[in-house]
Every structure is written in C-alpha cells, then in structure tokens.
Amino acid sequence: MQGTNPYQYALSCLGGKWKMTILHHIHHHGTIRFSKTKKTLPVSEKVLSQQLKELIEDGLIERIQYNTIPLKVEYILTPAGERIIPALDMIYVWSIERMNELNIEIDPDAFLVHTQKKYHKCVSQIIDNYEQLCDFVDENNQIPHNK
C-alpha cells in the first residue's frame, strides 16, 4: 500500500502561483471579496477564480454567500487555513533571506503587504539593500500600510 507523501500533499494544496498570496491576503484582511481581490492582486479573473476553487476544495478557505441584492460573496480562512499561516510566515521569511543572499531582486510589493511586526526583523535587515524602498519607511523603520 502506497501512501501520499506529506510534502507532495502540502505542495498540492499550496502550489498554485497565487495560493500562498491569497491565503496571506485573507489572513491579513479577515475576509476578502473576489472583485476587490482582483483589483488588489495582479492576477487574472480566471486564475483567481481557479485558485479560490482549489483552496475551497482543499479545505483551506470557505466561501460565504449572502442572500443580498446584489449578491455578496466573501472568502474566509477555515481552521485548517489558519493553521497553515505560521508555515507560510516561515516560508516568506526564508524566501526573503535566501533571495537576498543570492542577490535576487525582490518585488517591492512583497515588503508592503507584509508589514506586521512579526516580519519586521527580516524585512528591516534586508530593506537596506533596496534603496528604492527607502521612501516607504517611516521614522520608526516601519513600512506604513497606506503607501
């Protein structure tokens, strides 16, 4: 009897191009709506729709439909989705550190969406390498949400 490799299972749940970003986005905002997310993330409507469907199928997010006119739909993290967030945080920090070591250019938006204190140590050490981002840092060496 052959079982499923846990790493492969995790990759199947998180491996879509936008899945980790979507999960973080929901975690950060509490809930998301399709139309607002489509405007916020540089992802096509088709890809966003597919990634959301797969995250629902994998039990990481839940789709809540309200009986209103116009129709209102929101997405929230399930308990399983909430449990994956610490792992995503570790992957994010590792990625920033590793990309910095390899001199791989980091998308400046990656710093803007990860402004919580838990990322500050990693981001503040590396942000010095990104002069173009210095305009975003306030007097407390924080990245304001409104920029």
Short mmCIF file of C-alpha atoms in Angstrom, two decimals:
data_model
loop_
_atom_site.label_atom_id
_atom_site.label_comp_id
_atom_site.label_asym_id
_atom_site.label_seq_id
_atom_site.Cartn_x
_atom_site.Cartn_y
_atom_site.Cartn_z
CA MET A 1 0.00 0.00 0.00
CA GLN A 2 1.45 3.33 -1.11
CA GLY A 3 0.51 6.42 0.91
CA THR A 4 0.68 10.06 -0.06
CA ASN A 5 3.92 11.89 0.61
CA PRO A 6 3.16 14.73 3.09
CA TYR A 7 5.43 17.18 1.22
CA GLN A 8 3.66 16.43 -2.04
CA TYR A 9 0.30 16.85 -0.35
CA ALA A 10 1.31 20.25 1.07
CA LEU A 11 2.62 21.28 -2.34
CA SER A 12 -0.64 20.26 -4.00
CA CYS A 13 -2.57 22.45 -1.54
CA LEU A 14 -0.24 25.46 -1.68
CA GLY A 15 1.49 25.08 -5.02
CA GLY A 16 -0.65 27.31 -7.21
CA LYS A 17 1.01 30.54 -8.30
CA TRP A 18 -1.26 32.72 -6.15
CA LYS A 19 -2.43 30.35 -3.40
CA MET A 20 0.00 31.43 -0.67
CA THR A 21 -0.57 35.09 -1.50
CA ILE A 22 -4.35 34.61 -1.39
CA LEU A 23 -4.13 32.81 1.96
CA HIS A 24 -1.97 35.59 3.39
CA HIS A 25 -4.33 38.20 1.93
CA ILE A 26 -7.34 36.59 3.64
CA HIS A 27 -5.40 36.22 6.90
CA HIS A 28 -4.36 39.88 6.78
CA HIS A 29 -7.83 41.22 5.96
CA GLY A 30 -10.02 38.66 7.77
CA THR A 31 -12.26 38.24 4.73
CA ILE A 32 -11.87 39.02 1.06
CA ARG A 33 -14.26 39.65 -1.78
CA PHE A 34 -13.50 38.49 -5.31
CA SER A 35 -13.82 41.87 -7.05
CA LYS A 36 -11.65 43.73 -4.54
CA THR A 37 -9.00 41.00 -4.56
CA LYS A 38 -8.92 41.02 -8.35
CA LYS A 39 -8.15 44.75 -8.23
CA THR A 40 -5.56 44.37 -5.46
CA LEU A 41 -3.55 41.43 -6.80
CA PRO A 42 -2.09 41.33 -10.32
CA VAL A 43 -3.93 38.12 -11.18
CA SER A 44 -6.41 37.40 -13.93
CA GLU A 45 -10.05 36.74 -13.09
CA LYS A 46 -9.77 33.18 -14.43
CA VAL A 47 -6.68 32.33 -12.36
CA LEU A 48 -8.08 33.93 -9.19
CA SER A 49 -11.33 32.00 -9.61
CA GLN A 50 -9.46 28.72 -10.12
CA GLN A 51 -7.14 29.26 -7.16
CA LEU A 52 -10.07 30.12 -4.88
CA LYS A 53 -11.94 26.97 -6.01
CA GLU A 54 -8.89 24.80 -5.31
CA LEU A 55 -8.35 26.38 -1.88
CA ILE A 56 -12.01 25.66 -1.07
CA GLU A 57 -11.67 22.04 -2.30
CA ASP A 58 -8.57 21.61 -0.12
CA GLY A 59 -10.48 22.93 2.90
CA LEU A 60 -8.25 25.96 3.48
CA ILE A 61 -10.85 28.63 2.78
CA GLU A 62 -14.61 28.86 2.90
CA ARG A 63 -16.92 30.70 0.51
CA ILE A 64 -19.73 32.56 2.23
CA GLN A 65 -22.60 33.69 0.04
CA TYR A 66 -25.06 36.25 1.40
CA ASN A 67 -28.61 36.41 0.09
CA THR A 68 -28.47 40.07 -0.84
CA ILE A 69 -29.02 42.05 -3.99
CA PRO A 70 -26.53 42.48 -5.42
CA LEU A 71 -25.11 39.11 -4.43
CA LYS A 72 -22.32 39.36 -1.86
CA VAL A 73 -19.68 36.63 -1.57
CA GLU A 74 -16.78 36.60 0.88
CA TYR A 75 -13.93 34.18 1.49
CA ILE A 76 -12.55 33.37 4.94
CA LEU A 77 -9.89 31.03 6.26
CA THR A 78 -11.05 27.74 7.72
CA PRO A 79 -9.37 26.41 10.88
CA ALA A 80 -7.06 24.39 8.59
CA GLY A 81 -6.26 27.59 6.68
CA GLU A 82 -5.46 29.41 9.92
CA ARG A 83 -3.13 26.58 10.95
CA ILE A 84 -1.06 26.93 7.76
CA ILE A 85 -0.34 30.65 8.31
CA PRO A 86 2.69 30.13 10.64
CA ALA A 87 4.24 27.85 7.99
CA LEU A 88 3.61 30.49 5.30
CA ASP A 89 5.28 33.07 7.55
CA MET A 90 8.34 30.84 7.83
CA ILE A 91 8.42 30.30 4.06
CA TYR A 92 8.10 34.06 3.47
CA VAL A 93 10.97 34.93 5.83
CA TRP A 94 13.16 32.15 4.43
CA SER A 95 12.43 33.34 0.88
CA ILE A 96 13.33 36.96 1.65
CA GLU A 97 16.57 35.91 3.34
CA ARG A 98 17.51 33.45 0.60
CA MET A 99 16.69 35.84 -2.24
CA ASN A 100 18.82 38.47 -0.52
CA GLU A 101 21.73 36.01 -0.18
CA LEU A 102 21.51 35.19 -3.89
CA ASN A 103 21.04 38.84 -4.92
CA ILE A 104 17.69 38.03 -6.49
CA GLU A 105 15.63 41.18 -6.92
CA ILE A 106 12.65 41.15 -4.57
CA ASP A 107 9.34 42.62 -5.67
CA PRO A 108 8.96 45.81 -3.57
CA ASP A 109 5.28 44.99 -3.07
CA ALA A 110 6.40 41.97 -1.04
CA PHE A 111 7.53 44.37 1.67
CA LEU A 112 4.39 46.48 1.55
CA VAL A 113 1.96 43.65 2.20
CA HIS A 114 4.00 42.06 4.98
CA THR A 115 4.16 44.95 7.44
CA GLN A 116 3.19 43.17 10.65
CA LYS A 117 5.70 43.23 13.48
CA LYS A 118 6.43 39.51 13.07
CA TYR A 119 8.16 40.29 9.75
CA HIS A 120 9.97 43.41 10.91
CA LYS A 121 13.31 41.82 11.84
CA CYS A 122 13.72 40.09 8.48
CA VAL A 123 12.40 42.96 6.39
CA SER A 124 14.29 45.70 8.22
CA GLN A 125 17.62 43.90 7.74
CA ILE A 126 17.09 43.43 4.04
CA ILE A 127 15.28 46.63 3.18
CA ASP A 128 18.61 48.47 3.39
CA ASN A 129 19.55 46.74 0.14
CA TYR A 130 16.57 48.26 -1.62
CA GLU A 131 17.16 51.98 -1.89
CA GLN A 132 14.02 52.42 -3.94
CA LEU A 133 12.03 51.31 -0.90
CA CYS A 134 13.55 53.83 1.50
CA ASP A 135 10.80 56.30 0.63
CA PHE A 136 8.28 53.86 2.11
CA VAL A 137 9.97 53.53 5.51
CA ASP A 138 8.80 55.91 8.25
CA GLU A 139 10.82 57.34 11.15
CA ASN A 140 10.32 54.13 13.18
CA ASN A 141 11.77 52.00 10.37
CA GLN A 142 8.27 50.68 9.69
CA ILE A 143 6.55 50.33 6.35
CA PRO A 144 3.24 52.21 6.59
CA HIS A 145 0.13 50.41 5.30
CA ASN A 146 -1.09 53.44 3.38
CA LYS A 147 1.81 53.73 0.92
#
